N, CA, C and O atoms as a GROMACS GRO file, in nm:
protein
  536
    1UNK      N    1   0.080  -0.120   0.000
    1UNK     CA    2   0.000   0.000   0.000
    1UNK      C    3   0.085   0.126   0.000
    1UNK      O    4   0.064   0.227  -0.068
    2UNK      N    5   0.187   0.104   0.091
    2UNK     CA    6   0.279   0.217   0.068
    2UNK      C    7   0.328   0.258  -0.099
    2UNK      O    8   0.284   0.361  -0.151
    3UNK      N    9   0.393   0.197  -0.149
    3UNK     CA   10   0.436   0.232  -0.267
    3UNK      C   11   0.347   0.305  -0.388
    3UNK      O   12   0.396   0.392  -0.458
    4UNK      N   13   0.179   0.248  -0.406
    4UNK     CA   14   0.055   0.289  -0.461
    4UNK      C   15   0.029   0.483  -0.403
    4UNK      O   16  -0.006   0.589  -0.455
    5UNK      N   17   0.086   0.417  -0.223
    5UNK     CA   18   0.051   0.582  -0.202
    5UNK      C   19   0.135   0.658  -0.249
    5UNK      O   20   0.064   0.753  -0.285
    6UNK      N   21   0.248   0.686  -0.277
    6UNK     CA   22   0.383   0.742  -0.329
    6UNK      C   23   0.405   0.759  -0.449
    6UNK      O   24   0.481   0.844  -0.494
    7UNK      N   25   0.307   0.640  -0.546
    7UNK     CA   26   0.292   0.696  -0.667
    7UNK      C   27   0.123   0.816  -0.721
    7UNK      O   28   0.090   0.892  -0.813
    8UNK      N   29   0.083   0.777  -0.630
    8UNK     CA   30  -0.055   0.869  -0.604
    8UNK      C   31  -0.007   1.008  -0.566
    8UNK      O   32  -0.055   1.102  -0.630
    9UNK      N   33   0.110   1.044  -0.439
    9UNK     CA   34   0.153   1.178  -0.411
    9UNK      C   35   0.199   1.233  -0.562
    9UNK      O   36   0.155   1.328  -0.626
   10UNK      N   37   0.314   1.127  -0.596
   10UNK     CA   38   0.370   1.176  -0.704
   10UNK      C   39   0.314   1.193  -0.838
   10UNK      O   40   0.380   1.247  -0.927
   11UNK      N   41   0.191   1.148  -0.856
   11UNK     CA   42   0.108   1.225  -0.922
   11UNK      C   43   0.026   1.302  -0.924
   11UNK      O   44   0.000   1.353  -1.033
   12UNK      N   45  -0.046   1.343  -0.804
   12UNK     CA   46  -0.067   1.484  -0.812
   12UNK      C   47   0.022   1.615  -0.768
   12UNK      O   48   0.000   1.734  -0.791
   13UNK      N   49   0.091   1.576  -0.722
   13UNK     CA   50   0.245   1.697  -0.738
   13UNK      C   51   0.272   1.721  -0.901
   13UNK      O   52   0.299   1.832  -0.948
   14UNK      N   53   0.260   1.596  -0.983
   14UNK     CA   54   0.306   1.652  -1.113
   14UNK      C   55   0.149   1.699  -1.206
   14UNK      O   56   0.161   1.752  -1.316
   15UNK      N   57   0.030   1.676  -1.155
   15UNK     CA   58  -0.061   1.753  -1.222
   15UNK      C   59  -0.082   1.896  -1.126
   15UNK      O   60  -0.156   1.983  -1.172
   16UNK      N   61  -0.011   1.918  -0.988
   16UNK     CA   62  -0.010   2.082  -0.962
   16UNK      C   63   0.100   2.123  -1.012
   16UNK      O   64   0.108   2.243  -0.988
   17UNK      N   65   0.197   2.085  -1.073
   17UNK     CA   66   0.259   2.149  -1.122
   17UNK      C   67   0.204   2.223  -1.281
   17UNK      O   68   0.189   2.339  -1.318
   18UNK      N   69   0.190   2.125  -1.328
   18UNK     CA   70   0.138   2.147  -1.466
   18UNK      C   71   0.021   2.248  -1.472
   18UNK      O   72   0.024   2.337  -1.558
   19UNK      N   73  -0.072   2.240  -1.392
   19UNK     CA   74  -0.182   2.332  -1.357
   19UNK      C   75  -0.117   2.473  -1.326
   19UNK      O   76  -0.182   2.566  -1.373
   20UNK      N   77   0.039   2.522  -1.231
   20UNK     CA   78   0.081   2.629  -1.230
   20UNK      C   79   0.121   2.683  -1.360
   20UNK      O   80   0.100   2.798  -1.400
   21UNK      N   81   0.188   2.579  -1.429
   21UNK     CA   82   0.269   2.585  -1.539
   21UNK      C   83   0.148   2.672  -1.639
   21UNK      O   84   0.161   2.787  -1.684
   22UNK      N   85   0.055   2.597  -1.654
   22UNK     CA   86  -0.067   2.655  -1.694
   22UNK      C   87  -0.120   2.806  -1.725
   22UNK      O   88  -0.121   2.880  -1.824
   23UNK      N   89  -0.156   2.814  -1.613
   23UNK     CA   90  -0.183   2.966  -1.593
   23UNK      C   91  -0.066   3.038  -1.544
   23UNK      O   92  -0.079   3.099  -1.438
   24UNK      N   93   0.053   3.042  -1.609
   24UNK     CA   94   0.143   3.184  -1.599
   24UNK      C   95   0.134   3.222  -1.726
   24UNK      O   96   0.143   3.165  -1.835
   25UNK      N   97   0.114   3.337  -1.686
   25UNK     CA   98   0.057   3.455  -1.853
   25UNK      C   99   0.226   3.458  -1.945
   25UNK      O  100   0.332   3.501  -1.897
   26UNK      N  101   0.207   3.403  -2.079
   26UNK     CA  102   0.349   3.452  -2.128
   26UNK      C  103   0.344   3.522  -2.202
   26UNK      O  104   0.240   3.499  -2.263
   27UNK      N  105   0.405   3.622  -2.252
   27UNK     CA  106   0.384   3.748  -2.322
   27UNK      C  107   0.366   3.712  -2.497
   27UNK      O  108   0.434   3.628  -2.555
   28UNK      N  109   0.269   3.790  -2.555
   28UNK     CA  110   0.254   3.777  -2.638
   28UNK      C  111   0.396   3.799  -2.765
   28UNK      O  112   0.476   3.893  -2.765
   29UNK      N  113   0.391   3.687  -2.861
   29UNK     CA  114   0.508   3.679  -2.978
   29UNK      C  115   0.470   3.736  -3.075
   29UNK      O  116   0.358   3.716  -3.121
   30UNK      N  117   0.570   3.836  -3.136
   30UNK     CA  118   0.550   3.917  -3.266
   30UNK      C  119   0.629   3.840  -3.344
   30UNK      O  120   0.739   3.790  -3.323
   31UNK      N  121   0.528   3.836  -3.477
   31UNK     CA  122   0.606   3.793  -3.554
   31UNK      C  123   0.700   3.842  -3.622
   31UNK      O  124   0.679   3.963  -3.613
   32UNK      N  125   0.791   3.827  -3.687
   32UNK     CA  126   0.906   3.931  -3.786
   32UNK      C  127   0.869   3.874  -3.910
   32UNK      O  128   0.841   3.756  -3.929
   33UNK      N  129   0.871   3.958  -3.987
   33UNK     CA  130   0.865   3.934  -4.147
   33UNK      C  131   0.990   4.013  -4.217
   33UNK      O  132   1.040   4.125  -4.221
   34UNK      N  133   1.006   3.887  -4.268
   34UNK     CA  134   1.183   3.918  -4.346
   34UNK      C  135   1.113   3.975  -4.492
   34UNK      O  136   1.017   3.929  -4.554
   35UNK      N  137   1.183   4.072  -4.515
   35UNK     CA  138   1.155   4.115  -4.683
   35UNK      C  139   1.218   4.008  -4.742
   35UNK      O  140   1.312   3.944  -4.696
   36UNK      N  141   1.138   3.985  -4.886
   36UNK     CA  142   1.219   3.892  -4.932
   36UNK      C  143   1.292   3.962  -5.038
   36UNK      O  144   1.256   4.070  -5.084
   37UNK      N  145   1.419   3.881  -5.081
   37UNK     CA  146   1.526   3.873  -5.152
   37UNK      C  147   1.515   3.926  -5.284
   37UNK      O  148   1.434   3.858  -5.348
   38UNK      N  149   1.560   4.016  -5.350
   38UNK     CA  150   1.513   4.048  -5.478
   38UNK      C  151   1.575   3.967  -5.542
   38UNK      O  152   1.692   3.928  -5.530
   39UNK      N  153   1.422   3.914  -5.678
   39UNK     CA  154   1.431   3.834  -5.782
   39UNK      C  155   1.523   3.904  -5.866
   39UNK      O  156   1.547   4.025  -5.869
   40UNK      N  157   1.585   3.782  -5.954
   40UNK     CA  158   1.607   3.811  -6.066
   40UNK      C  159   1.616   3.889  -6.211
   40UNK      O  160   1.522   3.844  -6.277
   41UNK      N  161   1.658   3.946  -6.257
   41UNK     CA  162   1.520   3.974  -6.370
   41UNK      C  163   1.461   3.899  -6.433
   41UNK      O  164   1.527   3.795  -6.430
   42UNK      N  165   1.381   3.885  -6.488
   42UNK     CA  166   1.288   3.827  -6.555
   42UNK      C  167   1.322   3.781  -6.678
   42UNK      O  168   1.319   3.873  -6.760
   43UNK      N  169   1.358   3.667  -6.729
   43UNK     CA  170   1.367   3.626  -6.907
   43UNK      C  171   1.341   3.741  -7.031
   43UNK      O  172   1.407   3.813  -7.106
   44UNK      N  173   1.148   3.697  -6.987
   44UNK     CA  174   1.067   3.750  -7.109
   44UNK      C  175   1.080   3.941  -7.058
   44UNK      O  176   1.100   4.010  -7.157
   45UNK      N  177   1.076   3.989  -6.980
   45UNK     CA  178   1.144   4.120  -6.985
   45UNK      C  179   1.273   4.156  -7.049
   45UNK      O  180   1.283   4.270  -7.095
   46UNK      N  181   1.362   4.085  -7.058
   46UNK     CA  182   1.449   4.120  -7.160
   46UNK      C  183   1.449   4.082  -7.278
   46UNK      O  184   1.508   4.141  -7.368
   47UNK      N  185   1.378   3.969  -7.292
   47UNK     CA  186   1.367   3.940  -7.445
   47UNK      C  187   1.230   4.049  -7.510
   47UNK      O  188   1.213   4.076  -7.629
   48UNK      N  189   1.167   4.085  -7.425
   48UNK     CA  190   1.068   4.181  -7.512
   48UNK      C  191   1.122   4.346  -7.526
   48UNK      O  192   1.047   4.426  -7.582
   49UNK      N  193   1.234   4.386  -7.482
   49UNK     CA  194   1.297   4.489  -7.484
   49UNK      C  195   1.390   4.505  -7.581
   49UNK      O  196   1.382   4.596  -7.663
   50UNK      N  197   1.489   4.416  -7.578
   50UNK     CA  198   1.589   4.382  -7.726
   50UNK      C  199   1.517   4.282  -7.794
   50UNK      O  200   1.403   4.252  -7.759
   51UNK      N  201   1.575   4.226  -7.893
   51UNK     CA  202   1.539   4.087  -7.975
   51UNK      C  203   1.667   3.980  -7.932
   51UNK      O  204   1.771   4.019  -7.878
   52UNK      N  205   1.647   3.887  -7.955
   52UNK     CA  206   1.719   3.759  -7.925
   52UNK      C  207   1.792   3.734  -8.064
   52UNK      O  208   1.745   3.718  -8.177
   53UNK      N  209   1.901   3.736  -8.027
   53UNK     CA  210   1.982   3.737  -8.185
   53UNK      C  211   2.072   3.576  -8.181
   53UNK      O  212   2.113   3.510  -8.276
   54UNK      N  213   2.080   3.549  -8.044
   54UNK     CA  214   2.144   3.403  -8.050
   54UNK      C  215   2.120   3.318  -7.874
   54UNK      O  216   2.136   3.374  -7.766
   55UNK      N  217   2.074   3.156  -7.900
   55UNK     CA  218   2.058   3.121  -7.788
   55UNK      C  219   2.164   2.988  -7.819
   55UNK      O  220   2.202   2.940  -7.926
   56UNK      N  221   2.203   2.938  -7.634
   56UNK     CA  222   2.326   2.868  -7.619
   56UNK      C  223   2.292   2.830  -7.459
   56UNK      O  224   2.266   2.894  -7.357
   57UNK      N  225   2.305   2.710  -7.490
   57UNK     CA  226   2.250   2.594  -7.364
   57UNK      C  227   2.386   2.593  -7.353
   57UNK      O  228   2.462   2.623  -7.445
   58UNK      N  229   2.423   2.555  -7.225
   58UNK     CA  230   2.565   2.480  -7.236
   58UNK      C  231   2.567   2.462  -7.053
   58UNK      O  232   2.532   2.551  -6.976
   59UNK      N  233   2.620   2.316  -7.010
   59UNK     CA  234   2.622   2.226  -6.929
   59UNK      C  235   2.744   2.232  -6.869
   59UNK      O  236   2.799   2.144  -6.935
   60UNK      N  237   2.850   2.280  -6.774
   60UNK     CA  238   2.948   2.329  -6.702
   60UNK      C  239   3.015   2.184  -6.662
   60UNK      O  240   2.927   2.103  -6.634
   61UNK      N  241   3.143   2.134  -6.651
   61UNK     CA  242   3.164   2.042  -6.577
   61UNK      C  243   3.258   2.064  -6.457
   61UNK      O  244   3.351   2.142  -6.436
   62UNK      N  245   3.198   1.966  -6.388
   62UNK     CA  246   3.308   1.987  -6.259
   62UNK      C  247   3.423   2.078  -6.245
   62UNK      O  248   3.529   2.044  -6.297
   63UNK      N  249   3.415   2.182  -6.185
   63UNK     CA  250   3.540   2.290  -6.164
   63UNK      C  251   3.582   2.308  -6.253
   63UNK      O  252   3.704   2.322  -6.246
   64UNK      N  253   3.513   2.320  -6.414
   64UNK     CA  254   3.520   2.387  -6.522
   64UNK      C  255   3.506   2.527  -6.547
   64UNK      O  256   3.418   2.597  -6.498
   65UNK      N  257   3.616   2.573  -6.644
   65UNK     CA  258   3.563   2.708  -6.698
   65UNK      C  259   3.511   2.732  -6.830
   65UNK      O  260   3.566   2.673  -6.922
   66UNK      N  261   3.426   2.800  -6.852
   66UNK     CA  262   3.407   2.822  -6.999
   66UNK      C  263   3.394   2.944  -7.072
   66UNK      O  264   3.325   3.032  -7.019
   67UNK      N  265   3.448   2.969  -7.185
   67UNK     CA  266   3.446   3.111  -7.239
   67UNK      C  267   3.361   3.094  -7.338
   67UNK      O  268   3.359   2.997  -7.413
   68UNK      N  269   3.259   3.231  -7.342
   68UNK     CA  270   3.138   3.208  -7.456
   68UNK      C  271   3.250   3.372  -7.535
   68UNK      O  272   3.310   3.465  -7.480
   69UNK      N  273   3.228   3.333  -7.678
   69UNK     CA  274   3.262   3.453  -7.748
   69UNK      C  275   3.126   3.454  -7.829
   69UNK      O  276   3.067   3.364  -7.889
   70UNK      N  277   3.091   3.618  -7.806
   70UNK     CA  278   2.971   3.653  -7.887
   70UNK      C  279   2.988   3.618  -8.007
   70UNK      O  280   3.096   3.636  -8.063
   71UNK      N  281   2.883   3.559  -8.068
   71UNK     CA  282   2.872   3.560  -8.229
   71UNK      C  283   2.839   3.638  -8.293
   71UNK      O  284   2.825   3.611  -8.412
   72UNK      N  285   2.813   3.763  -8.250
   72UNK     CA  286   2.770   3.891  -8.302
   72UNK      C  287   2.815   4.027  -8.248
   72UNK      O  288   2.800   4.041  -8.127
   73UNK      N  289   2.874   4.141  -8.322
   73UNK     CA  290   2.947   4.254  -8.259
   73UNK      C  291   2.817   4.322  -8.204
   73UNK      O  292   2.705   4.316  -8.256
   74UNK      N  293   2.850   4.388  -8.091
   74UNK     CA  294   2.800   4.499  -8.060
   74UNK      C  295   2.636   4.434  -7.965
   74UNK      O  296   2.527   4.491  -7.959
   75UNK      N  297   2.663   4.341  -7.922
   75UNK     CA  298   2.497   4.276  -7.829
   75UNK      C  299   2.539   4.283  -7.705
   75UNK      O  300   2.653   4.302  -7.663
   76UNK      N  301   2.435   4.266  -7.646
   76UNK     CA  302   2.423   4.244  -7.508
   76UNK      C  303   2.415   4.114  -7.459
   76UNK      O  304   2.333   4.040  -7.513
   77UNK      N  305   2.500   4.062  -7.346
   77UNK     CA  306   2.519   3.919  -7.361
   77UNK      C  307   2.437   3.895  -7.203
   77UNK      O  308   2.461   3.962  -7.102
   78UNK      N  309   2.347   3.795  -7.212
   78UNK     CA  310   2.264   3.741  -7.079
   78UNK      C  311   2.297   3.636  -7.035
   78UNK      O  312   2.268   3.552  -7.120
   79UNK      N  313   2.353   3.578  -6.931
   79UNK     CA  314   2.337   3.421  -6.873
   79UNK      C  315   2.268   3.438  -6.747
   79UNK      O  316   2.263   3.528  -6.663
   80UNK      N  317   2.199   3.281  -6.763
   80UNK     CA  318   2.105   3.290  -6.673
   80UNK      C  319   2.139   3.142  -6.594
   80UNK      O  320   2.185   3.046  -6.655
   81UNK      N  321   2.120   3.141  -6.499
   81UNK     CA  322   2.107   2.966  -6.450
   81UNK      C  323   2.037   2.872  -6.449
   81UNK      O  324   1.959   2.876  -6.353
   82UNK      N  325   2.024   2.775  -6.517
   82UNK     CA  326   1.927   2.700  -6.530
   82UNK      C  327   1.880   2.572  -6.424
   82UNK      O  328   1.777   2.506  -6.436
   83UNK      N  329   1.986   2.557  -6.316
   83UNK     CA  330   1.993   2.486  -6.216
   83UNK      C  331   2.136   2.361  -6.234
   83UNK      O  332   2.236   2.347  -6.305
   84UNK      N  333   2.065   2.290  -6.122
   84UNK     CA  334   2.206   2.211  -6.105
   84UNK      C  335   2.328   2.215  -6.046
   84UNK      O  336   2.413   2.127  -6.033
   85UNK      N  337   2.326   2.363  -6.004
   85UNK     CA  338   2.447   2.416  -5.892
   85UNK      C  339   2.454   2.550  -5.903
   85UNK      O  340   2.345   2.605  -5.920
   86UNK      N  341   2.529   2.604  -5.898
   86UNK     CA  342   2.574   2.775  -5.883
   86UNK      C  343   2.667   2.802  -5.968
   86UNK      O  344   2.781   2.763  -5.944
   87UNK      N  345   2.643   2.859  -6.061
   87UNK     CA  346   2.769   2.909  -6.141
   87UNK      C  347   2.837   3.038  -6.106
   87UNK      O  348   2.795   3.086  -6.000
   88UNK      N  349   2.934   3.111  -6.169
   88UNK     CA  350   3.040   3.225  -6.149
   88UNK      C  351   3.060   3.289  -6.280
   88UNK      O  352   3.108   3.221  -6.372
   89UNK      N  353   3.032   3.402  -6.295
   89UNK     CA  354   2.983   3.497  -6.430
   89UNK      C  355   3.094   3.590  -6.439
   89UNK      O  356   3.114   3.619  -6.321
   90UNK      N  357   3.174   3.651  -6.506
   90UNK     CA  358   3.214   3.764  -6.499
   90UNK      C  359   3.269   3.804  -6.669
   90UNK      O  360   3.266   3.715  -6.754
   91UNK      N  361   3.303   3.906  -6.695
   91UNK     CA  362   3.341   3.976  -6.829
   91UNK      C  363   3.493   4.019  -6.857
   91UNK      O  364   3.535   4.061  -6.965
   92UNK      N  365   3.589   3.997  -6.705
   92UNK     CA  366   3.694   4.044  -6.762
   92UNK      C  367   3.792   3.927  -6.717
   92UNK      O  368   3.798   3.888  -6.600
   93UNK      N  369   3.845   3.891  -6.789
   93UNK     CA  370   3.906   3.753  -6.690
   93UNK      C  371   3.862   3.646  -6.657
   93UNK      O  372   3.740   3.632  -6.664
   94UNK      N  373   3.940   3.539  -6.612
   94UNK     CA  374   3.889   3.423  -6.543
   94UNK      C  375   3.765   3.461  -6.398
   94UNK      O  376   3.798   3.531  -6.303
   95UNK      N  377   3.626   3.400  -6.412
   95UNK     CA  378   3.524   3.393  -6.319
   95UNK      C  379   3.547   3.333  -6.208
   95UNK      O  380   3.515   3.218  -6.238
   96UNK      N  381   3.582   3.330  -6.091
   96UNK     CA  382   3.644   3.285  -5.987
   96UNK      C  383   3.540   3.223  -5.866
   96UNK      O  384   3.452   3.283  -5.805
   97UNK      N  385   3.582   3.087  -5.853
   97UNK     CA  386   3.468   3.005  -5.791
   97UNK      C  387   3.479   3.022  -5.637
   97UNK      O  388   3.575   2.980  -5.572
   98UNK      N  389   3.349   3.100  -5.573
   98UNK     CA  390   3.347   3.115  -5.437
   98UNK      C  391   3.330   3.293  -5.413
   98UNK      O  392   3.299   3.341  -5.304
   99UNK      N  393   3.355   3.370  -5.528
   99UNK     CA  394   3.308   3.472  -5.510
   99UNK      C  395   3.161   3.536  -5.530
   99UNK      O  396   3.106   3.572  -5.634
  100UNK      N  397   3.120   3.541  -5.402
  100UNK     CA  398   2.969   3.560  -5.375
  100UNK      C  399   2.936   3.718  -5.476
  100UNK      O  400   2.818   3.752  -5.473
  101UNK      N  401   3.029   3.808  -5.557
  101UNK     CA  402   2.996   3.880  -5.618
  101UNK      C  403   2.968   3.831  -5.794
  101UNK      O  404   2.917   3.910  -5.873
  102UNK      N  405   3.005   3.711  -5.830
  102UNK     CA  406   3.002   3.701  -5.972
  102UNK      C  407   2.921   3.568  -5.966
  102UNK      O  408   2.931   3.479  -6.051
  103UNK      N  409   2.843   3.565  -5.861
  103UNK     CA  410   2.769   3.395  -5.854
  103UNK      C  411   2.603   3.452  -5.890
  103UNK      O  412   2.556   3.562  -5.863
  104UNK      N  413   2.552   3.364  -5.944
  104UNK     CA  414   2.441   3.361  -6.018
  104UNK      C  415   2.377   3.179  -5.941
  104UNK      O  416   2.420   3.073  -5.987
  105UNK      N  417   2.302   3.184  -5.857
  105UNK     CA  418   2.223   3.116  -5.804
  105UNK      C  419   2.110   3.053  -5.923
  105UNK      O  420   2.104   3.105  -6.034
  106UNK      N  421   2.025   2.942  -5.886
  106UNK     CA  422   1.917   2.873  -5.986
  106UNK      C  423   1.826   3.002  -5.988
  106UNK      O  424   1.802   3.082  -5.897
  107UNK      N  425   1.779   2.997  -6.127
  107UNK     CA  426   1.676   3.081  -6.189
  107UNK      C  427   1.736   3.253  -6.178
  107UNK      O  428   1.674   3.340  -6.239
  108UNK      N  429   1.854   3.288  -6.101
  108UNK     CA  430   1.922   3.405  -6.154
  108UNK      C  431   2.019   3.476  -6.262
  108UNK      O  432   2.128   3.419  -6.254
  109UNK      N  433   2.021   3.536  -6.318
  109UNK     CA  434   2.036   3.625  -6.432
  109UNK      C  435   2.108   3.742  -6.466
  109UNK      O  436   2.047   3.843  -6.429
  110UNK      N  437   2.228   3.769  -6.530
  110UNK     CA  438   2.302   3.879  -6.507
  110UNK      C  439   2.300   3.905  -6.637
  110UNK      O  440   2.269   3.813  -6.713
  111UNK      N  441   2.349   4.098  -6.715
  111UNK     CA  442   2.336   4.126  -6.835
  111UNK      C  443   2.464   4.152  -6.821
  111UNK      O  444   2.506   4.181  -6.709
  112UNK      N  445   2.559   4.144  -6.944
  112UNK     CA  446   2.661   4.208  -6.964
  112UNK      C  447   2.640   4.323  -7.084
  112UNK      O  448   2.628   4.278  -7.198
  113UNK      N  449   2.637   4.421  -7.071
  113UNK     CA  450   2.585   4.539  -7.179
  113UNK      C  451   2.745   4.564  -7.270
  113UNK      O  452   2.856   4.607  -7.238
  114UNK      N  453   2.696   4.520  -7.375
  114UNK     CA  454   2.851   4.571  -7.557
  114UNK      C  455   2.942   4.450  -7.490
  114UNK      O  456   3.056   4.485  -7.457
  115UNK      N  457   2.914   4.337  -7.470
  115UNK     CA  458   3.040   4.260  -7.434
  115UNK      C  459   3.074   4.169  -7.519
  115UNK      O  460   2.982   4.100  -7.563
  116UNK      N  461   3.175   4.148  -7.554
  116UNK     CA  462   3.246   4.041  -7.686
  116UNK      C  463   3.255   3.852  -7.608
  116UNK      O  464   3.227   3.743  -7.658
  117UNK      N  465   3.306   3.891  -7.471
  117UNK     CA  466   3.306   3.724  -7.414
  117UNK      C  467   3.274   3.727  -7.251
  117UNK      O  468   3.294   3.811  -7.162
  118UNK      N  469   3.227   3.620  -7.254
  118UNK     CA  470   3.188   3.611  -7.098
  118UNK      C  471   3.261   3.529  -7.023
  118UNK      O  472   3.321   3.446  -7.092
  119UNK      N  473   3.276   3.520  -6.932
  119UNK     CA  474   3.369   3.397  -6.852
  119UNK      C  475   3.316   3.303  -6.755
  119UNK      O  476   3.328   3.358  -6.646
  120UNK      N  477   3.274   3.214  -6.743
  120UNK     CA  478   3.175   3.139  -6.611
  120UNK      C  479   3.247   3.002  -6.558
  120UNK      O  480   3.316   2.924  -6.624
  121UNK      N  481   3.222   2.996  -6.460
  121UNK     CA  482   3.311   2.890  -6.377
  121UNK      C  483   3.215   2.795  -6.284
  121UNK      O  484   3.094   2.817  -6.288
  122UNK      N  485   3.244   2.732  -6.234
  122UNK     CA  486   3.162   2.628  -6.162
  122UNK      C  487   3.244   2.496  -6.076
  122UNK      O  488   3.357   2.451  -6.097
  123UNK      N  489   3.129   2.448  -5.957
  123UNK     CA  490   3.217   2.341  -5.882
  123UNK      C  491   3.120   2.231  -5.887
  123UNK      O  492   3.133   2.127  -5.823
  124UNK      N  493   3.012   2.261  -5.974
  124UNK     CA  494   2.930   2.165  -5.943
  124UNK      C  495   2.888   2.141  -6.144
  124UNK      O  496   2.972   2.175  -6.226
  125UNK      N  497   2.778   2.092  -6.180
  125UNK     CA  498   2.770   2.067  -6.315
  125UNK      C  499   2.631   2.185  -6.365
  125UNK      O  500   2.516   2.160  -6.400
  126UNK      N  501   2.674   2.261  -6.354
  126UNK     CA  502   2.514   2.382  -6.384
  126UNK      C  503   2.487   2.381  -6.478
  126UNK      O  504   2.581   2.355  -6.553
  127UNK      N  505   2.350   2.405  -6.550
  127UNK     CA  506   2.321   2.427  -6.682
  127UNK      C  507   2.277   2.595  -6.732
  127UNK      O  508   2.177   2.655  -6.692
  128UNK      N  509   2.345   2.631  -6.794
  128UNK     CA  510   2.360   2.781  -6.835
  128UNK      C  511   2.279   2.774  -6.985
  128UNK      O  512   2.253   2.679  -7.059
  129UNK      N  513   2.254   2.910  -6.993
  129UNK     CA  514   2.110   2.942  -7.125
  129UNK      C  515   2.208   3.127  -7.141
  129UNK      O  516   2.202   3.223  -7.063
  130UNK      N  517   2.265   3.117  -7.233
  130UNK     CA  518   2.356   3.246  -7.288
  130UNK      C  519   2.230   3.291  -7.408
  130UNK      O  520   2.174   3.219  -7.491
  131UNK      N  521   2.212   3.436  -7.379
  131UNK     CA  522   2.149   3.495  -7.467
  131UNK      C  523   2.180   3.620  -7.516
  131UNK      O  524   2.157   3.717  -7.443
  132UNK      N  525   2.259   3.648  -7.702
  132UNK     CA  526   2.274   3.721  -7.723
  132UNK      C  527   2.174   3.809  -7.781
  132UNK      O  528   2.117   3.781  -7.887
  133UNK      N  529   2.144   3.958  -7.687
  133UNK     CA  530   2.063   4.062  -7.735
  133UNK      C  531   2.079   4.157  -7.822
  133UNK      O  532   2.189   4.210  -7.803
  134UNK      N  533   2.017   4.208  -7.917
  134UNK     CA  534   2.060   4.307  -8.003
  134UNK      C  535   1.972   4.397  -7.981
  134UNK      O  536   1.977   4.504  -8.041
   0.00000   0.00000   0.00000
């Protein structure tokens, strides 16, 4: 009988506890709302502004670099990411992998305005969509 009583104390000690636990007022939580991240630009916004004078899929390999030379003087050159990893964009030089300024994330998009070649780099296998604008 003893032991029945001891688990009987020890359960209502742990339903007054819970009952205090209960009713202490906790202050009301605000939520935060993060702005979100600005998109990209948009594809069909640049293709309805210039015309599309040349398109170029091309598939990156492992800690590859690749140089696109415009096929046409005087355009505006677009790469965009098509997924598959993160690529590295830049116009003067080798594109350098790990710099958070020339990286182009999935579904993001950079213009190079009068540029002859682009430079893009990668650590993973990305699929890139080069679009020359006129």
């Amino acid at each position: 009988m003893a032991v029945r009583k001891k688990a009987t104390e020890a359960t209502e000690a742990t339903e007054m506890a819970v009952e205090q636990l209960e009713t202490v007022d906790t202050p009301a939580v605000e939520e935060v709302k993060e702005a979100p991240a600005p998109k990209a630009e948009k594809k069909a916004a640049v293709e309805t502004a210039k015309g599309v004078v040349s398109e170029t899929t091309h598939q990156l390999g492992i800690f590859s670099d690749y140089i696109y030379n415009a096929r046409n003087e005087g355009v505006d050159i677009v790469v965009e990411n098509l997924g598959y990893g993160d690529v590295y964009v830049h116009e003067r030089g080798v594109a350098k992998v790990g710099d958070l300024t020339q990286r182009l994330t999935f579904g993001e998009s950079r213009t190079f305005p009068a540029t002859s070649k682009v430079y893009a780099a990668s650590a993973s296998q990305p699929v890139i969509q080069i679009l020359e604008l006129k």
